[in-house]
XYZ file of C-alpha atoms in Angstrom:
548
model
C 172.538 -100.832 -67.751
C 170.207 -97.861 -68.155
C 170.460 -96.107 -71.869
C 172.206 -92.576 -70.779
C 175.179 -94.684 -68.933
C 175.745 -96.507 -71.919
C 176.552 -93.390 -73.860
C 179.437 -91.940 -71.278
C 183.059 -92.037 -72.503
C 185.221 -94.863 -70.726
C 181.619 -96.117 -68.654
C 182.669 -100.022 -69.161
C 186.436 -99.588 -68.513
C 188.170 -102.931 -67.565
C 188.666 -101.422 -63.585
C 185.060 -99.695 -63.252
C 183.453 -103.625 -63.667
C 182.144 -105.253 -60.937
C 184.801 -107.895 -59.940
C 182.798 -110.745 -61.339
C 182.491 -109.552 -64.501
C 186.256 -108.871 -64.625
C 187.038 -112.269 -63.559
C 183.927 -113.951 -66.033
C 186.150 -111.663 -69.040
C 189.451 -112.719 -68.116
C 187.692 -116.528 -68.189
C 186.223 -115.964 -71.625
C 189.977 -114.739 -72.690
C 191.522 -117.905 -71.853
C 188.559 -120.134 -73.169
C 188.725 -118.057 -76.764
C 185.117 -116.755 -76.558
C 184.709 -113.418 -78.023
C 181.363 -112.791 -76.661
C 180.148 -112.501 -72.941
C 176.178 -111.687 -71.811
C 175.787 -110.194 -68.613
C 172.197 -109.435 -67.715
C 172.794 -105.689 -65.785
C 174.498 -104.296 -69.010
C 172.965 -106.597 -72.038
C 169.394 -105.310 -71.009
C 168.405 -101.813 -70.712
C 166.687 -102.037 -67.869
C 165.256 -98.379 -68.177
C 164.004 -99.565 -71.950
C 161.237 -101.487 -71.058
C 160.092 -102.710 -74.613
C 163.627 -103.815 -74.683
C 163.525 -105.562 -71.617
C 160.181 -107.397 -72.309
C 161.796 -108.385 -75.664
C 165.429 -109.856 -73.945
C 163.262 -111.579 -71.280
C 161.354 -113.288 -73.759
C 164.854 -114.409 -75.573
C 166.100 -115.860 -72.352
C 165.502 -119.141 -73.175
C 167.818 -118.734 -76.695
C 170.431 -116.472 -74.815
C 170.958 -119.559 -72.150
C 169.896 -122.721 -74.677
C 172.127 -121.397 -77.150
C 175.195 -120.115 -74.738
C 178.623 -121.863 -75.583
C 178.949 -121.952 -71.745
C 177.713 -120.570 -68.344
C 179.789 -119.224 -65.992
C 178.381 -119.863 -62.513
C 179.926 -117.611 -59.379
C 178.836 -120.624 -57.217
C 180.815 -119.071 -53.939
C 180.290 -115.383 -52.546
C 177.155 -113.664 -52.374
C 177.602 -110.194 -54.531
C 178.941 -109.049 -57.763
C 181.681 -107.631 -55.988
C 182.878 -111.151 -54.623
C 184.966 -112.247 -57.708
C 185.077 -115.803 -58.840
C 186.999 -118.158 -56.487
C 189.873 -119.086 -58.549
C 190.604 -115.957 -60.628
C 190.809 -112.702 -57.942
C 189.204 -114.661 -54.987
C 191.675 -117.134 -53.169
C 190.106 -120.319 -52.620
C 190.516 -123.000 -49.916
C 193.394 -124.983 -49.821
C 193.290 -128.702 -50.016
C 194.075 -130.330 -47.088
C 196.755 -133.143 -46.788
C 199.219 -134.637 -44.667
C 202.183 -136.609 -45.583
C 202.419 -140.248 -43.868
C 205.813 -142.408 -44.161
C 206.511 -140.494 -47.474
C 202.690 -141.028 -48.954
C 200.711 -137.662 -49.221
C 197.222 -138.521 -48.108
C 194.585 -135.686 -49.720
C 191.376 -135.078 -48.101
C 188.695 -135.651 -50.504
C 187.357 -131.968 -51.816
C 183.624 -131.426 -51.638
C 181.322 -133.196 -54.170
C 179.315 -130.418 -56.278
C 176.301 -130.832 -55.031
C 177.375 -129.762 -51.444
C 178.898 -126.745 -52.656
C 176.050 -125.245 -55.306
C 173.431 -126.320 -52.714
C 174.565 -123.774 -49.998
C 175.061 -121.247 -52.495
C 173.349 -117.860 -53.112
C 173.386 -118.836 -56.958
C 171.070 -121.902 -56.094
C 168.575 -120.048 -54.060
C 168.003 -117.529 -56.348
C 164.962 -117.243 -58.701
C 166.748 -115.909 -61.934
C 169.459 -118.523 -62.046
C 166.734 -121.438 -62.213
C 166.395 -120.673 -65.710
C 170.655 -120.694 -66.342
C 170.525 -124.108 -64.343
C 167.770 -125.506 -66.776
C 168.565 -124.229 -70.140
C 172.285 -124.201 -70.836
C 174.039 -127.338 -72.166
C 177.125 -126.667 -70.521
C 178.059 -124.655 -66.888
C 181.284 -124.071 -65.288
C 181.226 -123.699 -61.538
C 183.676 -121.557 -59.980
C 183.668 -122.741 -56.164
C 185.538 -121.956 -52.940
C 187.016 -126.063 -53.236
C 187.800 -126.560 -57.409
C 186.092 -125.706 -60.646
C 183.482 -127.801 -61.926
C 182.165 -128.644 -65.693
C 179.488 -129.818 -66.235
C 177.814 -130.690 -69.800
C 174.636 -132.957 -70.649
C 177.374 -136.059 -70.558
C 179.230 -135.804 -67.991
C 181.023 -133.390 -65.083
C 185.124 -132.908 -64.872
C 186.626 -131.259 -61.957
C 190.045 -130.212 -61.132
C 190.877 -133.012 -58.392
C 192.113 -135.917 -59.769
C 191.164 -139.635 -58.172
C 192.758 -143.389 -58.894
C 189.390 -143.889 -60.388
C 188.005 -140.672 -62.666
C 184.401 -142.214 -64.064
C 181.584 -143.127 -61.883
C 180.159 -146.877 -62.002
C 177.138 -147.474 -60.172
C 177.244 -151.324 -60.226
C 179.756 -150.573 -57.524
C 177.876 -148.442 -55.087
C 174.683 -148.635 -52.893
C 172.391 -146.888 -54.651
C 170.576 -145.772 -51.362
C 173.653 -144.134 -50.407
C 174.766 -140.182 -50.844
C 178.199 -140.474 -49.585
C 180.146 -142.329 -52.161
C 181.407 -140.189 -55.113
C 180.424 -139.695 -58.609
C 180.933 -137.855 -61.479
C 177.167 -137.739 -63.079
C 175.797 -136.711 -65.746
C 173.796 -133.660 -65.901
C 171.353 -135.035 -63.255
C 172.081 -132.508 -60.446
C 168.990 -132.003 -58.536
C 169.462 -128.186 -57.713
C 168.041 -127.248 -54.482
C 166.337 -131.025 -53.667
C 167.628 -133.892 -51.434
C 170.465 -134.909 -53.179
C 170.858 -138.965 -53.424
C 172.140 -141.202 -55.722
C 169.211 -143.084 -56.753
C 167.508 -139.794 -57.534
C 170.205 -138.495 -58.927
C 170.605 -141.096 -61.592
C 166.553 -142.194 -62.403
C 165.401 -138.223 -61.904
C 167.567 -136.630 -64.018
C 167.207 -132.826 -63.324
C 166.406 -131.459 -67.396
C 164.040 -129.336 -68.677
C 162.227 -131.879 -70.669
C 163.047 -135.210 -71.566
C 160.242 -136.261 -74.093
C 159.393 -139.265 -72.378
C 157.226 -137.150 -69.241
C 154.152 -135.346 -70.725
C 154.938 -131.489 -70.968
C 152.596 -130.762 -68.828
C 154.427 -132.639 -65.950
C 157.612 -130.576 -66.680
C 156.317 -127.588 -66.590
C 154.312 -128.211 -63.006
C 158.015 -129.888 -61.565
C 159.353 -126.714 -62.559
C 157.225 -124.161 -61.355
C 157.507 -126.112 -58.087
C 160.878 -126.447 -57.951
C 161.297 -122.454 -58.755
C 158.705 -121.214 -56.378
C 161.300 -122.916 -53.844
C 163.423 -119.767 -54.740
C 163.760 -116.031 -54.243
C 163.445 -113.470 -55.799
C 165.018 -109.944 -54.626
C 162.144 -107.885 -56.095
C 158.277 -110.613 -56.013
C 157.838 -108.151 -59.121
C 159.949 -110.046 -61.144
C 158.106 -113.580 -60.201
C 157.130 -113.895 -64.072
C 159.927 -112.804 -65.794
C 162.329 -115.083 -63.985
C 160.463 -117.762 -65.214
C 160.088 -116.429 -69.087
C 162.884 -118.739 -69.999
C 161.346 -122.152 -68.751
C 158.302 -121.517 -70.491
C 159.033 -120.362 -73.683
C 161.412 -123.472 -73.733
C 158.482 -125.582 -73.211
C 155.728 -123.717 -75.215
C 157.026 -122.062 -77.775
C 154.779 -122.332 -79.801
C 152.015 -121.924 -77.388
C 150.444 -118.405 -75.880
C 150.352 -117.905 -72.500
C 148.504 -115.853 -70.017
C 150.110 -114.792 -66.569
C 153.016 -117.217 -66.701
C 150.020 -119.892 -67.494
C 150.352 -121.939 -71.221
C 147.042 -121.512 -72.195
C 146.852 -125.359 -73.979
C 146.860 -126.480 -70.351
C 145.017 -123.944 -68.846
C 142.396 -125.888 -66.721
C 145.193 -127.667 -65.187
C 147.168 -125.271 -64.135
C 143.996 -123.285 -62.165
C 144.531 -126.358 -59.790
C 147.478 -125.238 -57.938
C 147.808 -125.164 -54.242
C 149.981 -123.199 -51.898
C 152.493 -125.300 -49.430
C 151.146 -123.106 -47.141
C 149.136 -119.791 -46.198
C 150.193 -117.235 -49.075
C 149.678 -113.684 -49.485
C 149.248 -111.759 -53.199
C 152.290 -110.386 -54.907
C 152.887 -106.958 -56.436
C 154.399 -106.900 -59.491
C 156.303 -104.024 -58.748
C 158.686 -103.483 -56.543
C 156.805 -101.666 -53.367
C 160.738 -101.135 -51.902
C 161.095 -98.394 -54.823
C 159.830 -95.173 -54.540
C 156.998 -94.704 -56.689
C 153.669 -92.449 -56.619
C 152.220 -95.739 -58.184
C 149.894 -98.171 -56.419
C 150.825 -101.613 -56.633
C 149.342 -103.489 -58.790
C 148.088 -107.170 -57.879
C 148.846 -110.666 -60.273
C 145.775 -112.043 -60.643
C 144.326 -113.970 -57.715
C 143.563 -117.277 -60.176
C 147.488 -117.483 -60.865
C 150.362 -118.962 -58.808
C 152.319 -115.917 -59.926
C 149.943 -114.459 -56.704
C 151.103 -116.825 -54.477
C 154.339 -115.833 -52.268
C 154.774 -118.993 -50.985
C 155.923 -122.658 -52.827
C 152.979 -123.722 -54.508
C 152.089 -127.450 -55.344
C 149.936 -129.378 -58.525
C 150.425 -132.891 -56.682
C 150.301 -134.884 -59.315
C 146.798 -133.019 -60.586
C 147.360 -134.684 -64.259
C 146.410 -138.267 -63.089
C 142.710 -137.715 -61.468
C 141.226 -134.748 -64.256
C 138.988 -135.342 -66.134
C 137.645 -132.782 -67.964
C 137.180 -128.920 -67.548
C 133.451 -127.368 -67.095
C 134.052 -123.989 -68.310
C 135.120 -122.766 -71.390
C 137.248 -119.107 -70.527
C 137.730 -116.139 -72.012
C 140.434 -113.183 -71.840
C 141.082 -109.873 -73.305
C 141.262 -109.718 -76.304
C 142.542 -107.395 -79.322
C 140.457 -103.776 -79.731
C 138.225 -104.712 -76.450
C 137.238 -108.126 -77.769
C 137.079 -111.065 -75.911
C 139.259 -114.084 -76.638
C 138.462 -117.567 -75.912
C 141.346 -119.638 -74.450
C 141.754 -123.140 -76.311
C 142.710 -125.387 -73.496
C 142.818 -128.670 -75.452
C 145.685 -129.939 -73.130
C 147.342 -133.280 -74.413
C 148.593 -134.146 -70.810
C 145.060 -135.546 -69.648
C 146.132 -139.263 -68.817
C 142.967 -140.268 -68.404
C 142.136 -140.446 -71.874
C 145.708 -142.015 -72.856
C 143.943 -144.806 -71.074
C 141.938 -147.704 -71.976
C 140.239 -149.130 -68.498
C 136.770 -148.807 -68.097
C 135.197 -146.323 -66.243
C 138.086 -143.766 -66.711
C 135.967 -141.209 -68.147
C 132.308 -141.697 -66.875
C 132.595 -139.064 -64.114
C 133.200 -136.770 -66.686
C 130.187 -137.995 -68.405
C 127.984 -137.916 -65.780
C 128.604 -134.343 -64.857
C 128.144 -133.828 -68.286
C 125.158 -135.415 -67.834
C 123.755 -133.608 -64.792
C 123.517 -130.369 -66.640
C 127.080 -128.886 -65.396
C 128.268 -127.062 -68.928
C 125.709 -124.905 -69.536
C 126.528 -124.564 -73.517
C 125.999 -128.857 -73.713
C 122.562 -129.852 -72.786
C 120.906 -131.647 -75.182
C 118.893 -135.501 -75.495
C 122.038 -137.103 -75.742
C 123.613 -136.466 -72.932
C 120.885 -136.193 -70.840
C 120.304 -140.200 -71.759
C 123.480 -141.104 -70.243
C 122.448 -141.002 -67.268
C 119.973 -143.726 -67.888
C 122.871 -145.992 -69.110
C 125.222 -148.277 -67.059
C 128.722 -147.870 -66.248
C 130.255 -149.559 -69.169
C 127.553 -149.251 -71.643
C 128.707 -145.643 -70.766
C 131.811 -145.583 -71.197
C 132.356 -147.479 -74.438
C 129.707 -144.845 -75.836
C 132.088 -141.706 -74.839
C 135.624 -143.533 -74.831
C 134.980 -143.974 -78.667
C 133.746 -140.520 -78.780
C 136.296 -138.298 -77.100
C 139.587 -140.696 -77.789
C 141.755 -137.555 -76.938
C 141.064 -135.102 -74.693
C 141.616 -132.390 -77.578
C 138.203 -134.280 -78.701
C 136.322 -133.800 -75.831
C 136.801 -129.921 -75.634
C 136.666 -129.295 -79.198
C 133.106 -130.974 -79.253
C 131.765 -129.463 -75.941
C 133.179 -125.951 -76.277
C 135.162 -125.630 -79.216
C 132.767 -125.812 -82.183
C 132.351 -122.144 -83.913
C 128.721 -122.301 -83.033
C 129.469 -123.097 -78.904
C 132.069 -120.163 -79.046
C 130.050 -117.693 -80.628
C 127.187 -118.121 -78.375
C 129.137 -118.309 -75.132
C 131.232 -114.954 -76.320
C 127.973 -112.949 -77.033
C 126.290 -113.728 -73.857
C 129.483 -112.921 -72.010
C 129.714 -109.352 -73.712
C 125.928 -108.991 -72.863
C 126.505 -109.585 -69.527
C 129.520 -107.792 -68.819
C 128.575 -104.709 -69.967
C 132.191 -102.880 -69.989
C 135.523 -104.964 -71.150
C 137.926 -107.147 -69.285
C 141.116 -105.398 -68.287
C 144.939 -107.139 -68.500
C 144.737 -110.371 -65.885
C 141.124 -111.189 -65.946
C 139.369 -114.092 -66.847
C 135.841 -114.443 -67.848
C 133.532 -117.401 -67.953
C 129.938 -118.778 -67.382
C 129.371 -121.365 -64.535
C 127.426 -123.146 -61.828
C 128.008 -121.396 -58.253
C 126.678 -122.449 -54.957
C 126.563 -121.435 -51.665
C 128.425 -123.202 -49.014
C 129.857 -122.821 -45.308
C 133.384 -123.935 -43.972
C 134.469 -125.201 -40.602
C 138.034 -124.142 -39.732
C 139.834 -127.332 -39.912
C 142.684 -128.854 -41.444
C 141.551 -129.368 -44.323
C 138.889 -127.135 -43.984
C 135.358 -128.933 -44.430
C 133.105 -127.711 -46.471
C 129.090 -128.372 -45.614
C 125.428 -127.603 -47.281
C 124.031 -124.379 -45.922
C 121.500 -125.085 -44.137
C 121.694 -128.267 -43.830
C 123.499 -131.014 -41.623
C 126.918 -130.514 -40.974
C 128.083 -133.598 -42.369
C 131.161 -132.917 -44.625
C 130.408 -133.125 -48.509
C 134.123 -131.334 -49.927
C 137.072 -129.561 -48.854
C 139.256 -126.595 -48.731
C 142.833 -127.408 -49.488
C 144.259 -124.728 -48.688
C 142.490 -122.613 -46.435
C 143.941 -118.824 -46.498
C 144.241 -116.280 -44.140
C 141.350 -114.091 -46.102
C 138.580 -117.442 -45.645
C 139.323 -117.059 -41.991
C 139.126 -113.249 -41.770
C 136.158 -113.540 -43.595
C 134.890 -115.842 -41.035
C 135.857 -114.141 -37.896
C 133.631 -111.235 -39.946
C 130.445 -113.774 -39.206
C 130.622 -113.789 -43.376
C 127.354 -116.698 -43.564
C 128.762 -118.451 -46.418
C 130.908 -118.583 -49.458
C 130.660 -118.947 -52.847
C 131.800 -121.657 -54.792
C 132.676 -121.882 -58.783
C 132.921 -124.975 -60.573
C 135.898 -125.581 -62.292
C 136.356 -128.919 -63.693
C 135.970 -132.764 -62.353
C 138.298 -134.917 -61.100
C 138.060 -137.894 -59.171
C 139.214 -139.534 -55.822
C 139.895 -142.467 -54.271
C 137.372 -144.451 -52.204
C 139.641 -143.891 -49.470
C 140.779 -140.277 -49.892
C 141.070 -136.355 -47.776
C 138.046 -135.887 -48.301
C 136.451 -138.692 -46.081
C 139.219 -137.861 -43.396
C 140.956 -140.995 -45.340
C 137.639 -143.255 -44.077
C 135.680 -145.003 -46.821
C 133.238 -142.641 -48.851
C 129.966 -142.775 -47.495
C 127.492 -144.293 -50.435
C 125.486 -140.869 -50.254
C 128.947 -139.793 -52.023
C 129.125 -142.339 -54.711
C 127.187 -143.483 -57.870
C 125.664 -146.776 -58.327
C 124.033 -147.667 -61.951
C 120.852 -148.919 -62.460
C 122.740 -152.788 -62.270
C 123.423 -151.950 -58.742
C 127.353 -151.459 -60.107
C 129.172 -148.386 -57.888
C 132.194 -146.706 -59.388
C 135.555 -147.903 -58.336
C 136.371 -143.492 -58.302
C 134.676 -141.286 -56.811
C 133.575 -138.536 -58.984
C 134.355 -134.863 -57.284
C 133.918 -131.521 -58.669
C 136.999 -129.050 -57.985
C 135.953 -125.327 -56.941
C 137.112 -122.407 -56.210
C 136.418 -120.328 -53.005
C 135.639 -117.131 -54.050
C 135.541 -113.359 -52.853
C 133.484 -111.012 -54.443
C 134.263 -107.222 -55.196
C 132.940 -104.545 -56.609
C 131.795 -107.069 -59.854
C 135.081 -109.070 -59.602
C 135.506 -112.221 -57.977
C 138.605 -113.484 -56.401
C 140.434 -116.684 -55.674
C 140.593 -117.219 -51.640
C 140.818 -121.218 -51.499
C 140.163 -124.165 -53.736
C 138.939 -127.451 -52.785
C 136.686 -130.444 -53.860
C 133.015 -131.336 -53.319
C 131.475 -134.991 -54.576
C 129.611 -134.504 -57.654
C 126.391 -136.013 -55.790
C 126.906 -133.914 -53.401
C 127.178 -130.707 -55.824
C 123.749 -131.537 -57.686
C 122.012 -131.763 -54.777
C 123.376 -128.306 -53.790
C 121.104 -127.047 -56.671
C 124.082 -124.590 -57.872
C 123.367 -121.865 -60.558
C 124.795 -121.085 -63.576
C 126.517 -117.386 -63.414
C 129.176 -114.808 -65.313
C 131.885 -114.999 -63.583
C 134.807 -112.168 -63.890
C 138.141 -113.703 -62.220
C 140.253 -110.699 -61.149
């Protein structure tokens, strides 16, 4: 609804609605529900403090909803719900020596997964948030509620009991709980152990939120604009209490900078470049999966980090800068008690790769063996909200790091960039899959890789561009049998032996970004990993870097 409509005598008469919204009033009528939100007329979309403001209440409008009505057959507003004004399809049956015999009506699943509802980006956030949903279908109506679903058919046998199934098996019938798996492969088993929710408490939040930016990047959206605000609801659900930056929760900020796309992407606009507009688009940020039109991917990132190297910064209020606290509490690795877990953290550490800690200390570590190491830090940094708060969020660390970034900058960061201070170094790729990258210079045996390797690293290329620059991010580590040795065991040059001859069981790697630089801005073109013996040797420097 635009403001000047809503003004005009007799604008929302009964017959002037859109024949779903008829049909959703005439359903509210006979459920007793006074009140009914409908996006196009609840938000003034030509307001757009008010719409910023509604989006932002998404999560309460659905969370807090008695029910939602889902037109789960038809493809418009103008399609009705199946049921009320749309006919739906008769149930077939035959009669057989005086017995009618009923065909078996759909099961749920196989009529929301075909639907335009379940492909669409905005009704992720309806599917995830509301405790109960009533599905209007082409076959029979469906409820579903966080106990159980009910559906118009009736059966000899009306609750499901899994003891009496193969679990392995999609075809016999159920009536689950609310474990739908919109959108997914829909079997049993996953059905009943994956339960589709927004958060359970039992998975770290940091896990939810990555399964569901996954799972709603496998949408559309009518207008990429909207790529954030369809996705409002989800995260303010999950971090309320949290800022975030770009459709990023800043607590788990060095995480989420590890995303991949499922496959070459290009950069969104976040407007809509169909409407006419004297406007240029403007880009998301190329450090943001908001930028990516394809599905993007975090495989499973939480279980091999280990720590971030850089400590970030954003705009700020009145031109300042404005450090982001990412003092995540999803880092399993320091939930964990087995030796080694965080020495490749340590040893970076140790090499001289955060710039703002360097002192005797940790410089000493590297003289110390494996386990002597890693009792010294584990009791240390028991949480990984330790480990940043000591490295880079004492007042003293963020002071210093914030003055030599305004120094350096010269003019302030603008809405979507990111600024930090970092090691860089200069590599080249071969145009493989993955990509490999190698030393310049050097031999051409393979010391990282580029995960996903875009269509801008090979234009670049096909340029004759000599080599690229690399940031480091943050370590992780691999597998001694991993993609990075073509899934062959890691050469010793890759790996770290102590001074008792004792090599670690993980390989530690540092992850990078592939960068593009412009006009004083650098952007994201790939991101990939390089061994962390490999990266010393590379002799990287320490740079500002403004992420654009």
């Amino acid at each position: 609804m635009v403001r000047p409509r809503t003004k005009l005598p007799g604008k929302l008469d009964f017959q002037s609605l859109p024949a779903t919204v008829r049909d959703a009033i005439v359903v509210c009528k006979l459920l007793g529900q006074q009140y009914l939100w409908v996006d196009r007329f609840c938000i003034l979309q030509d307001d757009e403090d008010d719409k910023a403001i509604q989006i932002e209440a998404m999560s309460a409008v659905f969370s807090r909803a008695s029910l939602v009505i889902v037109a789960a057959s038809g493809d418009g507003v103008t399609n009705g719900l199946s049921g009320i004004s749309r006919r739906r399809q008769g149930q077939f049956y035959k009669d057989i020596s005086n017995i009618q015999v009923n065909l078996q009506l759909p099961f749920l699943w196989d009529l929301v997964g075909p639907s335009i509802w379940d492909s669409r980006g905005w009704t992720y956030q309806e599917a995830m948030l509301s405790a109960r949903k009533i599905f209007f279908t082409d076959a029979q109506v469906f409820f579903e509620c966080t106990v159980g679903i009910n559906h118009e058919e009736h059966l000899a046998y009306s609750t499901f009991d899994p003891s009496t199934h193969k679990m392995n098996r999609k075809q016999e019938y159920s009536t689950l709980t609310s474990t739908l798996e919109y959108g997914l492969p829909r079997l049993i088993e996953t059905q009943l152990h994956r339960p589709q929710h927004l958060w359970d408490r039992t998975e770290l939040r940091w896990a939810a939120y990555a399964r569901h930016v996954q799972r709603y990047r496998q949408r559309s959206l009518r207008h990429k604009s909207d790529i954030l605000n369809a996705f409002m609801g989800i995260l303010t659900a999950l971090y309320s209490n949290e800022k975030q930056y770009y459709g990023v929760p800043l607590p788990e900020f060095d995480l989420t900078m590890l995303w991949e796309p499922s496959s070459v992407h290009h950069r969104l606009a976040p407007k809509d470049t169909v409407a006419v507009t004297h406007d240029p688009p403007i880009e998301f940020p190329s450090w943001t999966w908001a930028s990516s039109s394809s599905e993007v991917s975090f495989s499973n990132i939480e279980r091999n980090f280990r720590g971030s190297l850089c400590l970030w910064f954003k705009p700020g209020s009145q031109s300042d800068l404005e450090p982001i606290i990412a003092t995540s509490d999803s880092v399993e690795v320091f939930k964990a008690s087995e030796d080694e877990t965080k020495v490749s953290l340590a040893l970076a550490i140790a090499h001289g790769l955060i710039e703002i800690y360097q002192n005797k200390e940790s410089m000493a570590w590297i003289e110390l063996n494996f386990d002597d190491l890693h009792h010294a830090i584990d009791g240390k940094w028991p949480a990984y909200s330790d480990f940043w708060m000591e490295i880079f969020g004492q007042d003293e660390s963020l002071d210093r790091a914030k003055q030599q970034l305004t120094q350096a900058l010269g003019a302030p960061l603008t809405a979507g960039m990111l600024a930090t201070r970092t090691q860089v170094a200069k590599v080249n790729i071969i145009d493989q899959k993955p990509s490999s990258l190698i030393p310049v210079g050097g031999n051409e045996r393979a010391i990282g890789r580029v995960f996903d390797n875009s269509d801008q690293i090979r234009n670049l290329m096909r340029l004759g561009v000599p080599a690229f620059d690399c940031m480091a991010l943050s370590i992780s580590d691999v597998s001694s049998w991993n993609i990075l040795s073509g899934y062959g065991k890691v050469s010793p040059e890759d790996s770290f032996t102590d001074r008792d001859g004792k090599t670690l069981k993980r390989v530690p790697v540092v992850n990078v970004l592939v960068l593009r630089r412009d006009k004083g801005c650098c952007f994201r073109i790939g991101i990939g990993q390089v061994y962390l013996k490999q990266w010393i040797d590379l002799g990287a420097r320490f740079e500002t870097i403004v992420l654009a």
